[in-house]
GROMACS .gro file of C-alpha atoms in nm:
model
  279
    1UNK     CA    1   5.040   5.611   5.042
    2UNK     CA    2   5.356   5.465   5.135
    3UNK     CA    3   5.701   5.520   5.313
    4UNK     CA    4   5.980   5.326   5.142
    5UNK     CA    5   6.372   5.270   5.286
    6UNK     CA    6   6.631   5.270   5.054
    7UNK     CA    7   6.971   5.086   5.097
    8UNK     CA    8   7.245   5.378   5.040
    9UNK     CA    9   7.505   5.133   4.877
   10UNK     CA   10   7.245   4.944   4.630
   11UNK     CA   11   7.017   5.248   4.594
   12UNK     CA   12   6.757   4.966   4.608
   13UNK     CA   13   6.469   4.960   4.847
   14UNK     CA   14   6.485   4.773   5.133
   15UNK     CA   15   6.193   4.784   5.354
   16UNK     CA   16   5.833   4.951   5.235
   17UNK     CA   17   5.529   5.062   5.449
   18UNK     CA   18   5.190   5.082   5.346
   19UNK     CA   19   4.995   5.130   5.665
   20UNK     CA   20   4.849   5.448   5.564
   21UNK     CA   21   4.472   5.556   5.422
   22UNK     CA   22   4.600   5.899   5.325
   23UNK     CA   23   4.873   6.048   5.179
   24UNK     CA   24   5.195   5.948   5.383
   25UNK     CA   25   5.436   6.270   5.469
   26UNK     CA   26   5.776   6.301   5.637
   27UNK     CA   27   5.895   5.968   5.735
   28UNK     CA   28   6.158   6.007   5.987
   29UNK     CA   29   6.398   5.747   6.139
   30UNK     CA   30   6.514   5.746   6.477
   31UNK     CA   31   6.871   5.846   6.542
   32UNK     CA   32   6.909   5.443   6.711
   33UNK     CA   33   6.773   5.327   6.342
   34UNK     CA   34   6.498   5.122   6.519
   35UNK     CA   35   6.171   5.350   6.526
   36UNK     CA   36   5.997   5.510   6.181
   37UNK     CA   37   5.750   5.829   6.199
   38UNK     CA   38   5.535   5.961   5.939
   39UNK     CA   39   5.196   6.189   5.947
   40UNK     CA   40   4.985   6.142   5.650
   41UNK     CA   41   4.721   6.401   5.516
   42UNK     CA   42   4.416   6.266   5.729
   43UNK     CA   43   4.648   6.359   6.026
   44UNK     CA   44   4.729   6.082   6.185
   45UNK     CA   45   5.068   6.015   6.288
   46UNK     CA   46   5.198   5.674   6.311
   47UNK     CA   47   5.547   5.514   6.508
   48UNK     CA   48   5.663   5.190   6.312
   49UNK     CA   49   5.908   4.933   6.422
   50UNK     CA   50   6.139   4.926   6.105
   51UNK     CA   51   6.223   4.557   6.152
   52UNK     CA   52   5.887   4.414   6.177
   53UNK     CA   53   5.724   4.708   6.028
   54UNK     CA   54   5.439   4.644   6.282
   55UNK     CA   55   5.235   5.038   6.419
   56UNK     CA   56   5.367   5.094   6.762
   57UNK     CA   57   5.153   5.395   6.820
   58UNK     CA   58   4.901   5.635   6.694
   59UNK     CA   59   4.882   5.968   6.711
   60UNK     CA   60   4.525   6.098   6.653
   61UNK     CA   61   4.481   6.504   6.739
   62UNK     CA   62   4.560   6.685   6.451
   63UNK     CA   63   4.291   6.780   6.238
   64UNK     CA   64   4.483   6.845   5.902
   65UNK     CA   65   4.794   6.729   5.712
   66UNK     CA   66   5.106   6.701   5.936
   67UNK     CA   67   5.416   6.723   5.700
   68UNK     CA   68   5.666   6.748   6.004
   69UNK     CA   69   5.737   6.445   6.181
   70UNK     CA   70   6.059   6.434   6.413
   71UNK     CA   71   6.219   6.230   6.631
   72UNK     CA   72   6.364   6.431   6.935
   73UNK     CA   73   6.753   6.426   6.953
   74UNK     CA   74   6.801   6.348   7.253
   75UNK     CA   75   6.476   6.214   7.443
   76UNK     CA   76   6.419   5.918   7.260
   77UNK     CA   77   6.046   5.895   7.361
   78UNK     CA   78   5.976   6.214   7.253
   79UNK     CA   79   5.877   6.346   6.886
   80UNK     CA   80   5.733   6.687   6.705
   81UNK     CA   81   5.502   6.735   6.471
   82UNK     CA   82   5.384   7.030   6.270
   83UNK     CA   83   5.034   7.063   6.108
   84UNK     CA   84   4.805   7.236   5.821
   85UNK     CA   85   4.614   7.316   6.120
   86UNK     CA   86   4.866   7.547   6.232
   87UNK     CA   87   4.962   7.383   6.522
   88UNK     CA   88   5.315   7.253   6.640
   89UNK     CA   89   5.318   6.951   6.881
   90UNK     CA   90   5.530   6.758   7.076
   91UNK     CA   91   5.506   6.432   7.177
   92UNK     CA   92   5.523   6.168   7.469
   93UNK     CA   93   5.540   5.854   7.234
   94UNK     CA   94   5.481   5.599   7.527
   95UNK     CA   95   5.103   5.767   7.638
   96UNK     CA   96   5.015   5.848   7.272
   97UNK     CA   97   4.942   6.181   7.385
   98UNK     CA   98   5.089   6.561   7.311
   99UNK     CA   99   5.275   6.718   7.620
  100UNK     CA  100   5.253   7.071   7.421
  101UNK     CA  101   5.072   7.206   7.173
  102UNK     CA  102   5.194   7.564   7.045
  103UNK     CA  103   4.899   7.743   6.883
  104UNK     CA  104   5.079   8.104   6.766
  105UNK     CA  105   5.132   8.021   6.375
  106UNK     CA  106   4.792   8.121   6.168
  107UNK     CA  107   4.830   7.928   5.873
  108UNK     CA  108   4.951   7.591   5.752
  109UNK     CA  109   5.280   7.502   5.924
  110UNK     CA  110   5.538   7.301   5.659
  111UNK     CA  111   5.827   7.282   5.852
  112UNK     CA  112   5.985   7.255   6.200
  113UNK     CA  113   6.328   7.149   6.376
  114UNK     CA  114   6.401   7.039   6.692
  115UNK     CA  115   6.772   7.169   6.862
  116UNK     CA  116   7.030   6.912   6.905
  117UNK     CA  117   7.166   7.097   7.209
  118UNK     CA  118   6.830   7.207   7.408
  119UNK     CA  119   6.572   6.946   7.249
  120UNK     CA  120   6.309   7.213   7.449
  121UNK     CA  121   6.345   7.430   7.144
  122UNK     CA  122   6.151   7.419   6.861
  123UNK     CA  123   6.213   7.639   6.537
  124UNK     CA  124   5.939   7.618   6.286
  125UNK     CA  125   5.862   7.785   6.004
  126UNK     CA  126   5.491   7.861   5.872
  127UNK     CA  127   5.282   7.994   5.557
  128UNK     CA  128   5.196   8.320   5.769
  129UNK     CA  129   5.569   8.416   5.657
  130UNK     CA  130   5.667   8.388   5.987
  131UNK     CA  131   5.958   8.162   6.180
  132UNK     CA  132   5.898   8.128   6.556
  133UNK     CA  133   6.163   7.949   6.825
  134UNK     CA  134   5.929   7.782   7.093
  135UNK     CA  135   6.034   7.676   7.410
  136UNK     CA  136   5.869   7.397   7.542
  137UNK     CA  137   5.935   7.491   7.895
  138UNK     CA  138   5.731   7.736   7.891
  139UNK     CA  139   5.468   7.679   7.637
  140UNK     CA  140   5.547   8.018   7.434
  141UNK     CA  141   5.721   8.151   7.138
  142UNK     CA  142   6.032   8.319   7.282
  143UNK     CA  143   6.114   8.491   6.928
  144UNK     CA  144   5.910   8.555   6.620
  145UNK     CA  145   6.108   8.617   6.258
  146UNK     CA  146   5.963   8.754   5.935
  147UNK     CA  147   5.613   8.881   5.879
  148UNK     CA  148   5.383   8.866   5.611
  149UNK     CA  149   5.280   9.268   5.643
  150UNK     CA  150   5.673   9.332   5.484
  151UNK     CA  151   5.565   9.147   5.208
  152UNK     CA  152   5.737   8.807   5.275
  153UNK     CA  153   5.660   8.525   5.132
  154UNK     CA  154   5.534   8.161   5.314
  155UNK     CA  155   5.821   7.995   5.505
  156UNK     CA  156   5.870   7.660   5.298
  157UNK     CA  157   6.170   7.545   5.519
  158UNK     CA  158   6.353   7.596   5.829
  159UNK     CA  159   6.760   7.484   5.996
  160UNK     CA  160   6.915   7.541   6.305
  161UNK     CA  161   7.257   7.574   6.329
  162UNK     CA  162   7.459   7.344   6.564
  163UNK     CA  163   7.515   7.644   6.753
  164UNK     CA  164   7.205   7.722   6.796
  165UNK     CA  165   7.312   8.116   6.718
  166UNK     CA  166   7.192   8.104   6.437
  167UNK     CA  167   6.868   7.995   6.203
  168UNK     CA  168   6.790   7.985   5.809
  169UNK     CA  169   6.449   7.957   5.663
  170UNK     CA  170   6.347   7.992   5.280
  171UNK     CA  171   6.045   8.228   5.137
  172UNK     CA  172   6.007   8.257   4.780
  173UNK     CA  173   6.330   8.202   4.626
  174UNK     CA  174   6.513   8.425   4.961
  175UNK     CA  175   6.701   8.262   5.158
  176UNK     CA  176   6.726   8.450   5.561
  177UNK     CA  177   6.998   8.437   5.807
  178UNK     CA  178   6.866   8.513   6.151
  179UNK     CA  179   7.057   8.602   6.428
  180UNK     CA  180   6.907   8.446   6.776
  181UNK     CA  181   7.177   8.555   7.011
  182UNK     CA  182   7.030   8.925   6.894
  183UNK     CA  183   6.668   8.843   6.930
  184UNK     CA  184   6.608   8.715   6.593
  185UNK     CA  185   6.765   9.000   6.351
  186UNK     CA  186   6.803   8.913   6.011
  187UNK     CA  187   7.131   8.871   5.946
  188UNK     CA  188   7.141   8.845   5.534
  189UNK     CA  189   6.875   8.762   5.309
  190UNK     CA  190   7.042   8.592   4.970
  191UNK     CA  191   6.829   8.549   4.637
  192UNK     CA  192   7.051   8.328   4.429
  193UNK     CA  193   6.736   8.119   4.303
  194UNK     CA  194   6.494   8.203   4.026
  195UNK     CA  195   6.188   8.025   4.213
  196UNK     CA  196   6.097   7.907   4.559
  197UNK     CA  197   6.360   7.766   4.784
  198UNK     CA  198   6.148   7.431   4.906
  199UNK     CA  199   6.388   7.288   5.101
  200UNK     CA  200   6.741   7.296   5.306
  201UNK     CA  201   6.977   7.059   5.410
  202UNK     CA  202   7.365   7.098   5.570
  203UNK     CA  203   7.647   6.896   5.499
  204UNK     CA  204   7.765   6.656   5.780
  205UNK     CA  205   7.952   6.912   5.990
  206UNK     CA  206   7.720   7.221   5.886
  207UNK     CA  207   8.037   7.377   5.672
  208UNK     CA  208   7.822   7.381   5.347
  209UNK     CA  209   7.440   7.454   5.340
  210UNK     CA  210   7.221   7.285   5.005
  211UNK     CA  211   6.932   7.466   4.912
  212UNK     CA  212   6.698   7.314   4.641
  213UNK     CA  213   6.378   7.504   4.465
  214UNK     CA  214   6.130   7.460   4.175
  215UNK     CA  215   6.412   7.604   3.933
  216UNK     CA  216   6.513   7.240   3.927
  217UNK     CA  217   6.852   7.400   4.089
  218UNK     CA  218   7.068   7.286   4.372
  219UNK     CA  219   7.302   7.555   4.538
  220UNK     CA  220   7.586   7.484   4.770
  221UNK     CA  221   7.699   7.788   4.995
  222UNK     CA  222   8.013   7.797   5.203
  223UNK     CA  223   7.900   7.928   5.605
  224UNK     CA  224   8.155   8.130   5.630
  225UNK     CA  225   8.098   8.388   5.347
  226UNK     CA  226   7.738   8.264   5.225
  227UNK     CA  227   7.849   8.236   4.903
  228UNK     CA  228   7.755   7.972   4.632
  229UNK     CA  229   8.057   7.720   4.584
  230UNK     CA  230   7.878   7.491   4.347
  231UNK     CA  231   7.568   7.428   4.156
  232UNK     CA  232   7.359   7.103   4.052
  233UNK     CA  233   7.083   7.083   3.812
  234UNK     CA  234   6.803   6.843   3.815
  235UNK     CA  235   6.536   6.718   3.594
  236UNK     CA  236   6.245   6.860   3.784
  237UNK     CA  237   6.141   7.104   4.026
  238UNK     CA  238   6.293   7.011   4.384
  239UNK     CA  239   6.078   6.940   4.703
  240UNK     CA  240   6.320   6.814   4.970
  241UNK     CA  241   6.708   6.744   5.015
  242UNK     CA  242   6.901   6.567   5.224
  243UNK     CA  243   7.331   6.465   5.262
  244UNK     CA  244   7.470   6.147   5.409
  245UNK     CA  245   7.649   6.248   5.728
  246UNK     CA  246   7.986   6.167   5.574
  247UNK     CA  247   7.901   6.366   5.270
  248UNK     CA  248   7.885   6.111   5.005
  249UNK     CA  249   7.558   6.126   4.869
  250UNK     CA  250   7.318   6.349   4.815
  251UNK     CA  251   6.907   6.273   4.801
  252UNK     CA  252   6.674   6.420   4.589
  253UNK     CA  253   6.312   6.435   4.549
  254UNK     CA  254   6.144   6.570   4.273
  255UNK     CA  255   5.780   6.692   4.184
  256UNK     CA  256   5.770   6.432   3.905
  257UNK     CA  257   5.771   6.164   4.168
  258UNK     CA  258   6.132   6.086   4.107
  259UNK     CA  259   6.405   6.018   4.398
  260UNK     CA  260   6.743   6.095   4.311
  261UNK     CA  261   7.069   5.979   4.436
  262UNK     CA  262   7.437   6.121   4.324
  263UNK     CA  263   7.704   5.988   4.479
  264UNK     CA  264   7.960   6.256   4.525
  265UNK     CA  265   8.364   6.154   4.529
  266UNK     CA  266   8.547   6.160   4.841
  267UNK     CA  267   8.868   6.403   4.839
  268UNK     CA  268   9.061   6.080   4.847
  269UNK     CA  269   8.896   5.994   4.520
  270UNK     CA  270   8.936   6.342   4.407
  271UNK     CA  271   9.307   6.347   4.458
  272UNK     CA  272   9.386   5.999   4.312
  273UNK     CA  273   9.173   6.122   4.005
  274UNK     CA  274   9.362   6.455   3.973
  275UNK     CA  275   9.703   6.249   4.007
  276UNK     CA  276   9.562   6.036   3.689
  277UNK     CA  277   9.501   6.321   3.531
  278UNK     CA  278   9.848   6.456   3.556
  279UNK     CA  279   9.973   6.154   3.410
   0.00000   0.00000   0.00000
């Protein structure tokens, strides 16, 4: 029941918070580095100054776990959340109050992501085995992806592209390129995992996509071709992933409770290590 902040170069925490009753889910730090969110599993939603660690807000209108909370990236007083009570929200942080609530989704919704370009859409991704691009201008789901009648199992995660042309999600161990520019057609669906694909990260300029699942396996694909450049095992089953924006580490967690944290060599490093090897 806790969010804790990690120094990158140490690996050592740095700043904990323990304001929560419930299970604490999906801390997120503002893109300025000065505001923390997190839901928890009673559903409240909570904005932390990371300095002082002191609640700024609270967010009380979900009824059930929220294990999406986002920072808008661009309206800095804005956030979404996504909800075991199948809704999708987003937020005016300064009234405490939800300016939208999308309602379409039927079952628990795990994970959501806001566009960098047009913060007004919203992709999420649900356990009906369906991804859905909202638009908060108009309050409605503009394209709907996957179904659970073709036999597809529950989104776990979702990723735009910078582009926004086109968006990933993860079912079972299938990983599905969708095509928005043509209405949401699936573009590829890839199955280079033995178990469920729980989560999805890009490298910092979205050349390389990381995919981790319970088969304790990470995969790297290259964008261009969608094929698997490189593979990492872990210790345990993976249940979320995330790269440094200049590329040099990689985060982990695990289902045994265990955080993670390679370092990965720069191609400086690489090349001066090749050169050594030469000699």
């Amino acid at each position: 029941m806790r969010v804790q902040i990690f120094a990158p170069r140490t690996q050592k925490v740095a700043k904990t918070i323990t304001r929560f009753n419930d299970v604490a889910r999906s801390g997120s730090i503002r893109h300025d580095g000065k505001l923390l969110v997190a839901g928890d599993d009673s559903g409240l939603i909570q904005v932390f100054d990371i300095t002082s660690r002191a609640v700024l807000r609270s967010l009380k209108e979900h009824k059930q776990p929220v294990h999406v909370t986002k920072f808008s990236p661009k309206e800095t007083t804005q956030l979404l959340s996504c909800s075991d009570d199948t809704t999708v929200k987003l937020w005016d942080i300064p009234s405490q109050s939800s300016v939208t609530t999308f309602t379409d989704h039927t079952d628990y919704v795990r994970s959501g992501v806001m566009s960098n370009l047009n913060p007004s859409l919203i992709l999420t991704g649900s356990y009906d085995s369906t991804v859905r691009l909202f638009d908060a201008r108009t309050g409605a789901a503009e394209m709907v992806m996957g179904s659970a009648e073709k036999g597809q199992a529950p989104v776990e995660d979702v990723l735009l592209f910078p582009s926004d042309t086109l968006a990933l999600s993860s079912s079972g161990p299938i990983l599905r390129v969708w095509d928005l520019v043509a209405g949401g057609r699936c573009l590829r669906a890839l199955s280079n995992h033995q178990k469920t694909i729980t989560c999805m990260t890009f490298n910092g300029n979205a050349s390389r996509l990381l995919t981790g699942g319970l088969d304790q396996m990470v995969k790297v694909y290259d964008v261009s071709s969608y094929r698997v450049v490189h593979t990492m095992r872990y210790s345990a089953p993976l249940l979320c992933l995330a790269m440094s924006p200049d590329d040099t580490h990689i985060a982990a967690g695990m289902s045994d409770g265990t955080l993670s944290v390679r370092r990965r060599n720069t191609s400086e490093e690489e090349a001066q290590a090749a050169a050594a090897r030469k000699e």
